[in-house]
Amino acid sequence: MKAIMLLFDTLNRRMLSPYGCDWTKTPNFKRLSEKTVTFDNCYAGSLPCMPARRELHTGRYNFLHRGWGPLEPFDDSVPEMLSQKGVYTHMISDHQHYWEDGGATYHNRFHSWEIVRGQEGDCWKGQVKDPEVPEHLGRMWRQDLINRTYMDSEEKHPLAQVFELGLDFLEKNRKEDNWFLHWECFDPHEPFYTMEKYKELYPHRYGGPQFDWPEYGKVQETREQVEHCRYEYAALLSMCDAYLGRFLDFMDDNDMWKDTMVIVNTDHGFLLGEHDLWAKSVHPWYNETVHIPLFVWDPRFGICGERRNSLVQNIDLSVSLLNFFGQEPTGDMQGKNLTPVILRDEPVRDYALFGMFGGQVNITDGRYVYMRSPVPDNSPLYHYTQMPTHMRCRFSPKEMRTMKWHPGFSFTKETPVMKIVSIEDTSGDTSIKNPPETALYDLQQDPYQMKPIQNPELERQMIEQVKKLMKENDTPEEQYIRLGLTEH
């Protein structure tokens, strides 16, 4: 048996034709939906990028114990577990966070791995002279400007190179057995840099500054500028769709559907002006960012062109991959095998927990979403880790001076961990500076989460479920205090 996980970063569910979008050009995602089971109620868990990837390796939530960071020494890694049982594992990615301090333990869990450089200001090409900076809105990073000069044709674009590497792996290994390919595209993550032919799919009048990389914050731009940036995202999404089509062609031409599992997924979505907000991380995790697309083909069952409504999460994919290759999950994994959902739309979970370290802790049952905010000073808050690194930096001496040893948790394999005070100004992570009010939404009546509801009994029930899942996650005591949930 063979398995492929094709991950697109920042894939916005509401911008895809299989999920009802009628203006973006995504015919191959529609084609994918016809060849797979489409999940209508999939939610992210630990956010953003690397915490989500840690979930894909470990099959458990991690955002209640530390922020952005590498795999820990005590973590179970599904690719590594597969490798140890004779499944060949390979990773292909242009996601530059893997090569930074906060991600440097993930790719070495595979037998082999290939990287493509240059995305989002990746420290790639060296140039002492400052580049010319065009008139622009939103973000504009020096290194990203330099990198773009080396992407002056489509074949040099990282997305194109990632797909060339992936298709080359498939061509070389399609007749072999017992392998797993983790194939990961940074796009359509910002900046929304793509080729002109994809922009031409969305003709519109715009004469303003370059705008393909919004700031993480409130919308300050005009309606015309917001529309233009949405078209820039759509153009990059259509480029992703075109390359997805090449993969589907390969699967068709080589009859690989008969014995190859295919998972197409994402880590999170993106706010493109909804709620008058851009991006993610510094805002509440609205459904635009956490209600995510998921497509699964399992050749054991042959079910395609059908939809499933049961609530699922990314942590379930880890356990499902192990099941596909005949392996059992470890006792520390919280994910559920998706086989019952695929076969009968039989639920495997009643609630899904999601959030980012230090932010709101959220829960949904698929209809209601409860977003629990911390107390005003958002404290106490500690990182628990054996790998003290943030996204792009090590923990500072100021942070390390707060370190005390903690005996560890149920999932740390009887090893102690460092307990380090979370200090925002040196963390290197994006965090919520002014947490919003706690809110409860009815997605059936208010799918765009425009007006919170008041329902004390339902809120009480949701609080009890939050505490239950936090307890199952062996959450440290201060997280309850930080959230005003001291009675548990």
C-alpha positions as a Python dict, from the first residue, in 0.01 Angstrom:
ca = {
    (1, 'M'): (0, 0, 0),
    (2, 'K'): (102, 360, -66),
    (3, 'A'): (-13, 693, 76),
    (4, 'I'): (24, 1056, -28),
    (5, 'M'): (-55, 1355, 190),
    (6, 'L'): (-68, 1666, -30),
    (7, 'L'): (-83, 1967, 199),
    (8, 'F'): (-154, 2320, 77),
    (9, 'D'): (-79, 2583, 342),
    (10, 'T'): (-349, 2847, 408),
    (11, 'L'): (-611, 2680, 190),
    (12, 'N'): (-930, 2878, 240),
    (13, 'R'): (-1230, 2643, 239),
    (14, 'R'): (-1474, 2915, 139),
    (15, 'M'): (-1273, 2993, -174),
    (16, 'L'): (-1301, 2642, -321),
    (17, 'S'): (-1570, 2536, -568),
    (18, 'P'): (-1640, 2201, -390),
    (19, 'Y'): (-1740, 2407, -86),
    (20, 'G'): (-1972, 2639, -277),
    (21, 'C'): (-1750, 2920, -407),
    (22, 'D'): (-1879, 3031, -748),
    (23, 'W'): (-1618, 3286, -856),
    (24, 'T'): (-1274, 3133, -803),
    (25, 'K'): (-1129, 2913, -1077),
    (26, 'T'): (-1067, 2579, -904),
    (27, 'P'): (-1186, 2307, -1145),
    (28, 'N'): (-930, 2055, -1025),
    (29, 'F'): (-1039, 2084, -663),
    (30, 'K'): (-1388, 2005, -792),
    (31, 'R'): (-1240, 1710, -981),
    (32, 'L'): (-1061, 1604, -662),
    (33, 'S'): (-1390, 1610, -474),
    (34, 'E'): (-1537, 1374, -732),
    (35, 'K'): (-1253, 1127, -671),
    (36, 'T'): (-1250, 1139, -292),
    (37, 'V'): (-1466, 1173, 16),
    (38, 'T'): (-1515, 1545, 91),
    (39, 'F'): (-1538, 1637, 459),
    (40, 'D'): (-1777, 1920, 540),
    (41, 'N'): (-1697, 1951, 909),
    (42, 'C'): (-1320, 1939, 951),
    (43, 'Y'): (-1155, 2170, 1203),
    (44, 'A'): (-798, 2266, 1276),
    (45, 'G'): (-658, 2212, 1625),
    (46, 'S'): (-326, 2363, 1730),
    (47, 'L'): (-240, 2679, 1541),
    (48, 'P'): (-74, 2820, 1337),
    (49, 'C'): (174, 2652, 1095),
    (50, 'M'): (424, 2449, 1299),
    (51, 'P'): (189, 2364, 1587),
    (52, 'A'): (-45, 2225, 1319),
    (53, 'R'): (238, 2016, 1175),
    (54, 'R'): (330, 1888, 1517),
    (55, 'E'): (-29, 1762, 1537),
    (56, 'L'): (10, 1582, 1205),
    (57, 'H'): (313, 1400, 1346),
    (58, 'T'): (187, 1331, 1697),
    (59, 'G'): (-191, 1301, 1667),
    (60, 'R'): (-250, 1520, 1972),
    (61, 'Y'): (-317, 1884, 2063),
    (62, 'N'): (-11, 2082, 2167),
    (63, 'F'): (-121, 2447, 2194),
    (64, 'L'): (-195, 2431, 2567),
    (65, 'H'): (164, 2343, 2662),
    (66, 'R'): (387, 2554, 2443),
    (67, 'G'): (391, 2791, 2148),
    (68, 'W'): (548, 2748, 1807),
    (69, 'G'): (835, 2504, 1822),
    (70, 'P'): (1002, 2185, 1699),
    (71, 'L'): (907, 1828, 1768),
    (72, 'E'): (1003, 1743, 2125),
    (73, 'P'): (1225, 1445, 2218),
    (74, 'F'): (924, 1274, 2379),
    (75, 'D'): (691, 1326, 2081),
    (76, 'D'): (563, 1031, 1881),
    (77, 'S'): (614, 1100, 1510),
    (78, 'V'): (392, 909, 1269),
    (79, 'P'): (641, 928, 976),
    (80, 'E'): (913, 796, 1207),
    (81, 'M'): (684, 520, 1335),
    (82, 'L'): (607, 418, 978),
    (83, 'S'): (977, 422, 891),
    (84, 'Q'): (1058, 198, 1184),
    (85, 'K'): (806, -57, 1056),
    (86, 'G'): (947, -75, 706),
    (87, 'V'): (738, 192, 530),
    (88, 'Y'): (960, 418, 319),
    (89, 'T'): (885, 783, 398),
    (90, 'H'): (976, 1088, 192),
    (91, 'M'): (906, 1458, 240),
    (92, 'I'): (902, 1738, -18),
    (93, 'S'): (837, 2097, 89),
    (94, 'D'): (902, 2466, 25),
    (95, 'H'): (772, 2560, 370),
    (96, 'Q'): (1069, 2761, 496),
    (97, 'H'): (972, 2733, 864),
    (98, 'Y'): (1108, 2377, 858),
    (99, 'W'): (1457, 2520, 815),
    (100, 'E'): (1426, 2770, 1101),
    (101, 'D'): (1496, 2722, 1471),
    (102, 'G'): (1131, 2648, 1544),
    (103, 'G'): (1088, 2365, 1296),
    (104, 'A'): (1422, 2195, 1254),
    (105, 'T'): (1329, 1852, 1391),
    (106, 'Y'): (1041, 1763, 1159),
    (107, 'H'): (1200, 1673, 825),
    (108, 'N'): (1457, 1439, 979),
    (109, 'R'): (1178, 1206, 1089),
    (110, 'F'): (1157, 1090, 726),
    (111, 'H'): (1389, 851, 543),
    (112, 'S'): (1465, 1127, 292),
    (113, 'W'): (1358, 1482, 222),
    (114, 'E'): (1387, 1751, -44),
    (115, 'I'): (1353, 2126, -2),
    (116, 'V'): (1271, 2415, -233),
    (117, 'R'): (1395, 2757, -125),
    (118, 'G'): (1266, 3110, -156),
    (119, 'Q'): (918, 3141, -4),
    (120, 'E'): (804, 3431, 219),
    (121, 'G'): (1139, 3598, 281),
    (122, 'D'): (1328, 3270, 324),
    (123, 'C'): (1693, 3359, 399),
    (124, 'W'): (1797, 3228, 59),
    (125, 'K'): (1985, 3445, -190),
    (126, 'G'): (2254, 3677, -60),
    (127, 'Q'): (2255, 4039, -173),
    (128, 'V'): (2430, 4320, 14),
    (129, 'K'): (2276, 4604, -186),
    (130, 'D'): (1921, 4693, -89),
    (131, 'P'): (1665, 4610, -358),
    (132, 'E'): (1435, 4870, -504),
    (133, 'V'): (1114, 4884, -304),
    (134, 'P'): (798, 4939, -508),
    (135, 'E'): (506, 5142, -383),
    (136, 'H'): (302, 4896, -186),
    (137, 'L'): (39, 4830, 76),
    (138, 'G'): (73, 4576, 355),
    (139, 'R'): (398, 4391, 413),
    (140, 'M'): (713, 4408, 206),
    (141, 'W'): (1023, 4227, 330),
    (142, 'R'): (1371, 4297, 196),
    (143, 'Q'): (1463, 3929, 155),
    (144, 'D'): (1136, 3849, -18),
    (145, 'L'): (1202, 4121, -275),
    (146, 'I'): (1543, 3970, -342),
    (147, 'N'): (1403, 3617, -368),
    (148, 'R'): (1138, 3722, -620),
    (149, 'T'): (1403, 3834, -867),
    (150, 'Y'): (1504, 3468, -897),
    (151, 'M'): (1144, 3361, -973),
    (152, 'D'): (1096, 3542, -1304),
    (153, 'S'): (934, 3247, -1480),
    (154, 'E'): (678, 2988, -1378),
    (155, 'E'): (921, 2697, -1374),
    (156, 'K'): (1130, 2887, -1116),
    (157, 'H'): (834, 2947, -886),
    (158, 'P'): (865, 2731, -569),
    (159, 'L'): (519, 2582, -622),
    (160, 'A'): (616, 2458, -967),
    (161, 'Q'): (940, 2312, -833),
    (162, 'V'): (763, 2135, -546),
    (163, 'F'): (530, 1967, -794),
    (164, 'E'): (814, 1872, -1027),
    (165, 'L'): (990, 1700, -737),
    (166, 'G'): (670, 1528, -628),
    (167, 'L'): (585, 1401, -974),
    (168, 'D'): (943, 1283, -1016),
    (169, 'F'): (914, 1085, -691),
    (170, 'L'): (589, 930, -811),
    (171, 'E'): (736, 840, -1150),
    (172, 'K'): (1034, 669, -990),
    (173, 'N'): (837, 487, -721),
    (174, 'R'): (487, 428, -857),
    (175, 'K'): (557, 56, -911),
    (176, 'E'): (711, 12, -566),
    (177, 'D'): (510, -74, -258),
    (178, 'N'): (495, 35, 104),
    (179, 'W'): (575, 407, 97),
    (180, 'F'): (438, 737, 227),
    (181, 'L'): (493, 1074, 59),
    (182, 'H'): (441, 1394, 257),
    (183, 'W'): (413, 1650, -24),
    (184, 'E'): (374, 2003, 101),
    (185, 'C'): (318, 2336, -73),
    (186, 'F'): (363, 2665, 109),
    (187, 'D'): (115, 2825, -134),
    (188, 'P'): (-143, 2971, -127),
    (189, 'H'): (11, 3119, 190),
    (190, 'E'): (94, 3488, 174),
    (191, 'P'): (264, 3667, 3),
    (192, 'F'): (30, 3593, -288),
    (193, 'Y'): (303, 3596, -551),
    (194, 'T'): (213, 3423, -874),
    (195, 'M'): (244, 3443, -1251),
    (196, 'E'): (54, 3688, -1471),
    (197, 'K'): (-144, 3419, -1651),
    (198, 'Y'): (-318, 3324, -1328),
    (199, 'K'): (-391, 3687, -1244),
    (200, 'E'): (-555, 3722, -1585),
    (201, 'L'): (-819, 3473, -1469),
    (202, 'Y'): (-954, 3753, -1248),
    (203, 'P'): (-976, 4068, -1462),
    (204, 'H'): (-1055, 4381, -1264),
    (205, 'R'): (-969, 4748, -1266),
    (206, 'Y'): (-697, 4843, -1020),
    (207, 'G'): (-438, 5115, -1043),
    (208, 'G'): (-313, 5122, -687),
    (209, 'P'): (9, 5013, -515),
    (210, 'Q'): (130, 4654, -513),
    (211, 'F'): (-76, 4464, -259),
    (212, 'D'): (-27, 4089, -226),
    (213, 'W'): (77, 4062, 139),
    (214, 'P'): (-163, 4207, 397),
    (215, 'E'): (-58, 4302, 747),
    (216, 'Y'): (-192, 4093, 1033),
    (217, 'G'): (-450, 4332, 1171),
    (218, 'K'): (-759, 4536, 1099),
    (219, 'V'): (-849, 4633, 745),
    (220, 'Q'): (-725, 4985, 678),
    (221, 'E'): (-746, 4972, 299),
    (222, 'T'): (-1021, 5085, 63),
    (223, 'R'): (-1285, 4848, -68),
    (224, 'E'): (-1110, 4846, -407),
    (225, 'Q'): (-776, 4756, -248),
    (226, 'V'): (-932, 4477, -40),
    (227, 'E'): (-1095, 4334, -352),
    (228, 'H'): (-762, 4346, -536),
    (229, 'C'): (-582, 4153, -260),
    (230, 'R'): (-857, 3891, -262),
    (231, 'Y'): (-803, 3852, -636),
    (232, 'E'): (-428, 3812, -573),
    (233, 'Y'): (-505, 3526, -334),
    (234, 'A'): (-747, 3377, -585),
    (235, 'A'): (-484, 3390, -859),
    (236, 'L'): (-236, 3198, -645),
    (237, 'L'): (-511, 2954, -549),
    (238, 'S'): (-578, 2893, -919),
    (239, 'M'): (-209, 2823, -972),
    (240, 'C'): (-231, 2563, -693),
    (241, 'D'): (-537, 2420, -865),
    (242, 'A'): (-355, 2391, -1199),
    (243, 'Y'): (-72, 2190, -1041),
    (244, 'L'): (-319, 1979, -846),
    (245, 'G'): (-457, 1888, -1189),
    (246, 'R'): (-117, 1757, -1295),
    (247, 'F'): (-113, 1529, -992),
    (248, 'L'): (-465, 1402, -1065),
    (249, 'D'): (-363, 1335, -1425),
    (250, 'F'): (-68, 1129, -1303),
    (251, 'M'): (-292, 928, -1072),
    (252, 'D'): (-534, 863, -1360),
    (253, 'D'): (-270, 783, -1621),
    (254, 'N'): (-89, 535, -1396),
    (255, 'D'): (-393, 372, -1236),
    (256, 'M'): (-264, 463, -890),
    (257, 'W'): (-606, 503, -732),
    (258, 'K'): (-631, 126, -691),
    (259, 'D'): (-371, 104, -412),
    (260, 'T'): (-276, 460, -307),
    (261, 'M'): (-438, 656, -26),
    (262, 'V'): (-466, 1028, -105),
    (263, 'I'): (-517, 1297, 159),
    (264, 'V'): (-541, 1660, 47),
    (265, 'N'): (-554, 1897, 342),
    (266, 'T'): (-435, 2221, 498),
    (267, 'D'): (-328, 2361, 833),
    (268, 'H'): (-562, 2662, 844),
    (269, 'G'): (-736, 2922, 632),
    (270, 'F'): (-700, 3300, 613),
    (271, 'L'): (-909, 3611, 672),
    (272, 'L'): (-932, 3814, 352),
    (273, 'G'): (-1119, 4112, 488),
    (274, 'E'): (-1399, 3919, 658),
    (275, 'H'): (-1482, 4068, 1000),
    (276, 'D'): (-1281, 4369, 874),
    (277, 'L'): (-966, 4170, 949),
    (278, 'W'): (-663, 4039, 764),
    (279, 'A'): (-480, 3712, 813),
    (280, 'K'): (-472, 3506, 1133),
    (281, 'S'): (-305, 3460, 1474),
    (282, 'V'): (-370, 3808, 1617),
    (283, 'H'): (-748, 3764, 1586),
    (284, 'P'): (-1006, 3520, 1712),
    (285, 'W'): (-994, 3197, 1516),
    (286, 'Y'): (-1311, 3244, 1315),
    (287, 'N'): (-1438, 2974, 1083),
    (288, 'E'): (-1263, 3137, 788),
    (289, 'T'): (-939, 3020, 948),
    (290, 'V'): (-1028, 2701, 1137),
    (291, 'H'): (-1311, 2535, 942),
    (292, 'I'): (-1087, 2375, 685),
    (293, 'P'): (-1116, 2163, 370),
    (294, 'L'): (-1030, 1794, 369),
    (295, 'F'): (-1041, 1533, 92),
    (296, 'V'): (-959, 1164, 148),
    (297, 'W'): (-943, 868, -89),
    (298, 'D'): (-897, 530, 77),
    (299, 'P'): (-849, 252, -181),
    (300, 'R'): (-959, -12, 70),
    (301, 'F'): (-1316, 118, 48),
    (302, 'G'): (-1339, 278, -297),
    (303, 'I'): (-1580, 551, -186),
    (304, 'C'): (-1566, 864, -399),
    (305, 'G'): (-1783, 1161, -488),
    (306, 'E'): (-1953, 1151, -148),
    (307, 'R'): (-1959, 1397, 140),
    (308, 'R'): (-1932, 1344, 514),
    (309, 'N'): (-2075, 1571, 782),
    (310, 'S'): (-1920, 1414, 1094),
    (311, 'L'): (-1688, 1635, 1296),
    (312, 'V'): (-1319, 1553, 1235),
    (313, 'Q'): (-980, 1720, 1296),
    (314, 'N'): (-625, 1712, 1166),
    (315, 'I'): (-515, 1500, 1463),
    (316, 'D'): (-734, 1224, 1317),
    (317, 'L'): (-524, 1203, 1002),
    (318, 'S'): (-220, 1076, 1194),
    (319, 'V'): (-411, 785, 1342),
    (320, 'S'): (-581, 712, 1009),
    (321, 'L'): (-245, 688, 832),
    (322, 'L'): (-121, 441, 1092),
    (323, 'N'): (-437, 236, 1045),
    (324, 'F'): (-392, 232, 668),
    (325, 'F'): (-47, 76, 712),
    (326, 'G'): (-168, -169, 977),
    (327, 'Q'): (-20, 7, 1278),
    (328, 'E'): (-177, 104, 1610),
    (329, 'P'): (-164, 455, 1757),
    (330, 'T'): (36, 514, 2072),
    (331, 'G'): (-136, 575, 2402),
    (332, 'D'): (-51, 945, 2383),
    (333, 'M'): (-239, 1003, 2058),
    (334, 'Q'): (-581, 1172, 2078),
    (335, 'G'): (-680, 1141, 1712),
    (336, 'K'): (-947, 901, 1589),
    (337, 'N'): (-934, 659, 1298),
    (338, 'L'): (-1156, 805, 1024),
    (339, 'T'): (-1266, 468, 881),
    (340, 'P'): (-1616, 482, 1041),
    (341, 'V'): (-1668, 833, 904),
    (342, 'I'): (-1558, 734, 554),
    (343, 'L'): (-1772, 418, 550),
    (344, 'R'): (-2091, 532, 722),
    (345, 'D'): (-2050, 897, 827),
    (346, 'E'): (-2040, 757, 1179),
    (347, 'P'): (-1911, 1023, 1423),
    (348, 'V'): (-1577, 962, 1594),
    (349, 'R'): (-1585, 1273, 1813),
    (350, 'D'): (-1850, 1498, 1965),
    (351, 'Y'): (-1634, 1808, 2009),
    (352, 'A'): (-1324, 1964, 1858),
    (353, 'L'): (-1085, 2183, 2054),
    (354, 'F'): (-877, 2447, 1876),
    (355, 'G'): (-664, 2752, 1946),
    (356, 'M'): (-321, 2908, 1966),
    (357, 'F'): (-86, 2918, 2263),
    (358, 'G'): (-171, 3214, 2484),
    (359, 'G'): (-491, 3301, 2297),
    (360, 'Q'): (-852, 3195, 2320),
    (361, 'V'): (-936, 2831, 2379),
    (362, 'N'): (-1220, 2734, 2147),
    (363, 'I'): (-1453, 2441, 2106),
    (364, 'T'): (-1715, 2335, 1854),
    (365, 'D'): (-1964, 2054, 1816),
    (366, 'G'): (-2010, 2140, 1450),
    (367, 'R'): (-2309, 2365, 1507),
    (368, 'Y'): (-2202, 2591, 1793),
    (369, 'V'): (-1863, 2750, 1845),
    (370, 'Y'): (-1759, 2871, 2191),
    (371, 'M'): (-1457, 3101, 2203),
    (372, 'R'): (-1323, 3136, 2558),
    (373, 'S'): (-1101, 3438, 2619),
    (374, 'P'): (-840, 3465, 2893),
    (375, 'V'): (-863, 3696, 3194),
    (376, 'P'): (-747, 4056, 3129),
    (377, 'D'): (-379, 4004, 3214),
    (378, 'N'): (-369, 3665, 3035),
    (379, 'S'): (-161, 3507, 3308),
    (380, 'P'): (-7, 3294, 3434),
    (381, 'L'): (132, 3146, 3113),
    (382, 'Y'): (428, 2908, 3072),
    (383, 'H'): (596, 2716, 2792),
    (384, 'Y'): (670, 2352, 2873),
    (385, 'T'): (950, 2223, 2655),
    (386, 'Q'): (1277, 2038, 2616),
    (387, 'M'): (1348, 2238, 2297),
    (388, 'P'): (1355, 2609, 2390),
    (389, 'T'): (1320, 2771, 2049),
    (390, 'H'): (1057, 3000, 1897),
    (391, 'M'): (978, 3050, 1528),
    (392, 'R'): (1299, 3217, 1417),
    (393, 'C'): (1502, 3242, 1735),
    (394, 'R'): (1615, 3061, 2044),
    (395, 'F'): (1464, 3146, 2381),
    (396, 'S'): (1643, 3452, 2512),
    (397, 'P'): (1856, 3459, 2828),
    (398, 'K'): (1581, 3675, 2979),
    (399, 'E'): (1334, 3394, 2924),
    (400, 'M'): (1572, 3119, 3032),
    (401, 'R'): (1636, 3293, 3363),
    (402, 'T'): (1272, 3217, 3448),
    (403, 'M'): (1317, 2844, 3378),
    (404, 'K'): (1230, 2588, 3642),
    (405, 'W'): (1213, 2212, 3605),
    (406, 'H'): (869, 2056, 3589),
    (407, 'P'): (827, 1679, 3646),
    (408, 'G'): (652, 1640, 3312),
    (409, 'F'): (314, 1527, 3185),
    (410, 'S'): (142, 1204, 3093),
    (411, 'F'): (279, 1229, 2736),
    (412, 'T'): (643, 1327, 2812),
    (413, 'K'): (756, 964, 2859),
    (414, 'E'): (844, 1007, 3229),
    (415, 'T'): (1088, 1287, 3152),
    (416, 'P'): (1098, 1635, 3308),
    (417, 'V'): (1042, 1949, 3101),
    (418, 'M'): (1147, 2311, 3130),
    (419, 'K'): (879, 2547, 3262),
    (420, 'I'): (951, 2891, 3117),
    (421, 'V'): (753, 3211, 3162),
    (422, 'S'): (598, 3328, 2834),
    (423, 'I'): (748, 3670, 2757),
    (424, 'E'): (586, 3819, 2448),
    (425, 'D'): (846, 4079, 2354),
    (426, 'T'): (1122, 3825, 2294),
    (427, 'S'): (923, 3525, 2182),
    (428, 'G'): (940, 3562, 1805),
    (429, 'D'): (578, 3443, 1795),
    (430, 'T'): (268, 3639, 1700),
    (431, 'S'): (29, 3664, 1993),
    (432, 'I'): (-295, 3831, 2083),
    (433, 'K'): (-224, 4161, 2256),
    (434, 'N'): (-587, 4253, 2333),
    (435, 'P'): (-796, 3937, 2358),
    (436, 'P'): (-1155, 3980, 2241),
    (437, 'E'): (-1459, 3907, 2451),
    (438, 'T'): (-1566, 3548, 2508),
    (439, 'A'): (-1830, 3463, 2248),
    (440, 'L'): (-2077, 3187, 2155),
    (441, 'Y'): (-2200, 3146, 1797),
    (442, 'D'): (-2475, 2942, 1635),
    (443, 'L'): (-2328, 2845, 1297),
    (444, 'Q'): (-2661, 2718, 1168),
    (445, 'Q'): (-2829, 3055, 1215),
    (446, 'D'): (-2515, 3268, 1175),
    (447, 'P'): (-2257, 3086, 956),
    (448, 'Y'): (-2042, 3398, 921),
    (449, 'Q'): (-2024, 3455, 1299),
    (450, 'M'): (-2152, 3810, 1283),
    (451, 'K'): (-2356, 3817, 1605),
    (452, 'P'): (-2277, 3621, 1924),
    (453, 'I'): (-2570, 3463, 2103),
    (454, 'Q'): (-2659, 3468, 2473),
    (455, 'N'): (-2743, 3122, 2605),
    (456, 'P'): (-2614, 3065, 2962),
    (457, 'E'): (-2708, 2697, 2973),
    (458, 'L'): (-2542, 2619, 2641),
    (459, 'E'): (-2234, 2817, 2748),
    (460, 'R'): (-2219, 2615, 3069),
    (461, 'Q'): (-2228, 2292, 2867),
    (462, 'M'): (-1954, 2417, 2637),
    (463, 'I'): (-1738, 2517, 2933),
    (464, 'E'): (-1773, 2168, 3078),
    (465, 'Q'): (-1662, 2018, 2747),
    (466, 'V'): (-1365, 2257, 2724),
    (467, 'K'): (-1254, 2149, 3070),
    (468, 'K'): (-1308, 1782, 2985),
    (469, 'L'): (-1088, 1802, 2673),
    (470, 'M'): (-828, 2009, 2857),
    (471, 'K'): (-812, 1743, 3127),
    (472, 'E'): (-772, 1470, 2863),
    (473, 'N'): (-484, 1675, 2722),
    (474, 'D'): (-320, 1685, 3069),
    (475, 'T'): (-333, 2063, 3059),
    (476, 'P'): (-130, 2249, 3324),
    (477, 'E'): (-319, 2409, 3611),
    (478, 'E'): (-242, 2769, 3518),
    (479, 'Q'): (-422, 2738, 3185),
    (480, 'Y'): (-749, 2698, 3376),
    (481, 'I'): (-661, 3004, 3584),
    (482, 'R'): (-567, 3205, 3273),
    (483, 'L'): (-905, 3124, 3122),
    (484, 'G'): (-1102, 3190, 3442),
    (485, 'L'): (-1188, 2820, 3470),
    (486, 'T'): (-1052, 2751, 3815),
    (487, 'E'): (-1324, 2501, 3913),
    (488, 'H'): (-1243, 2174, 3736),
}
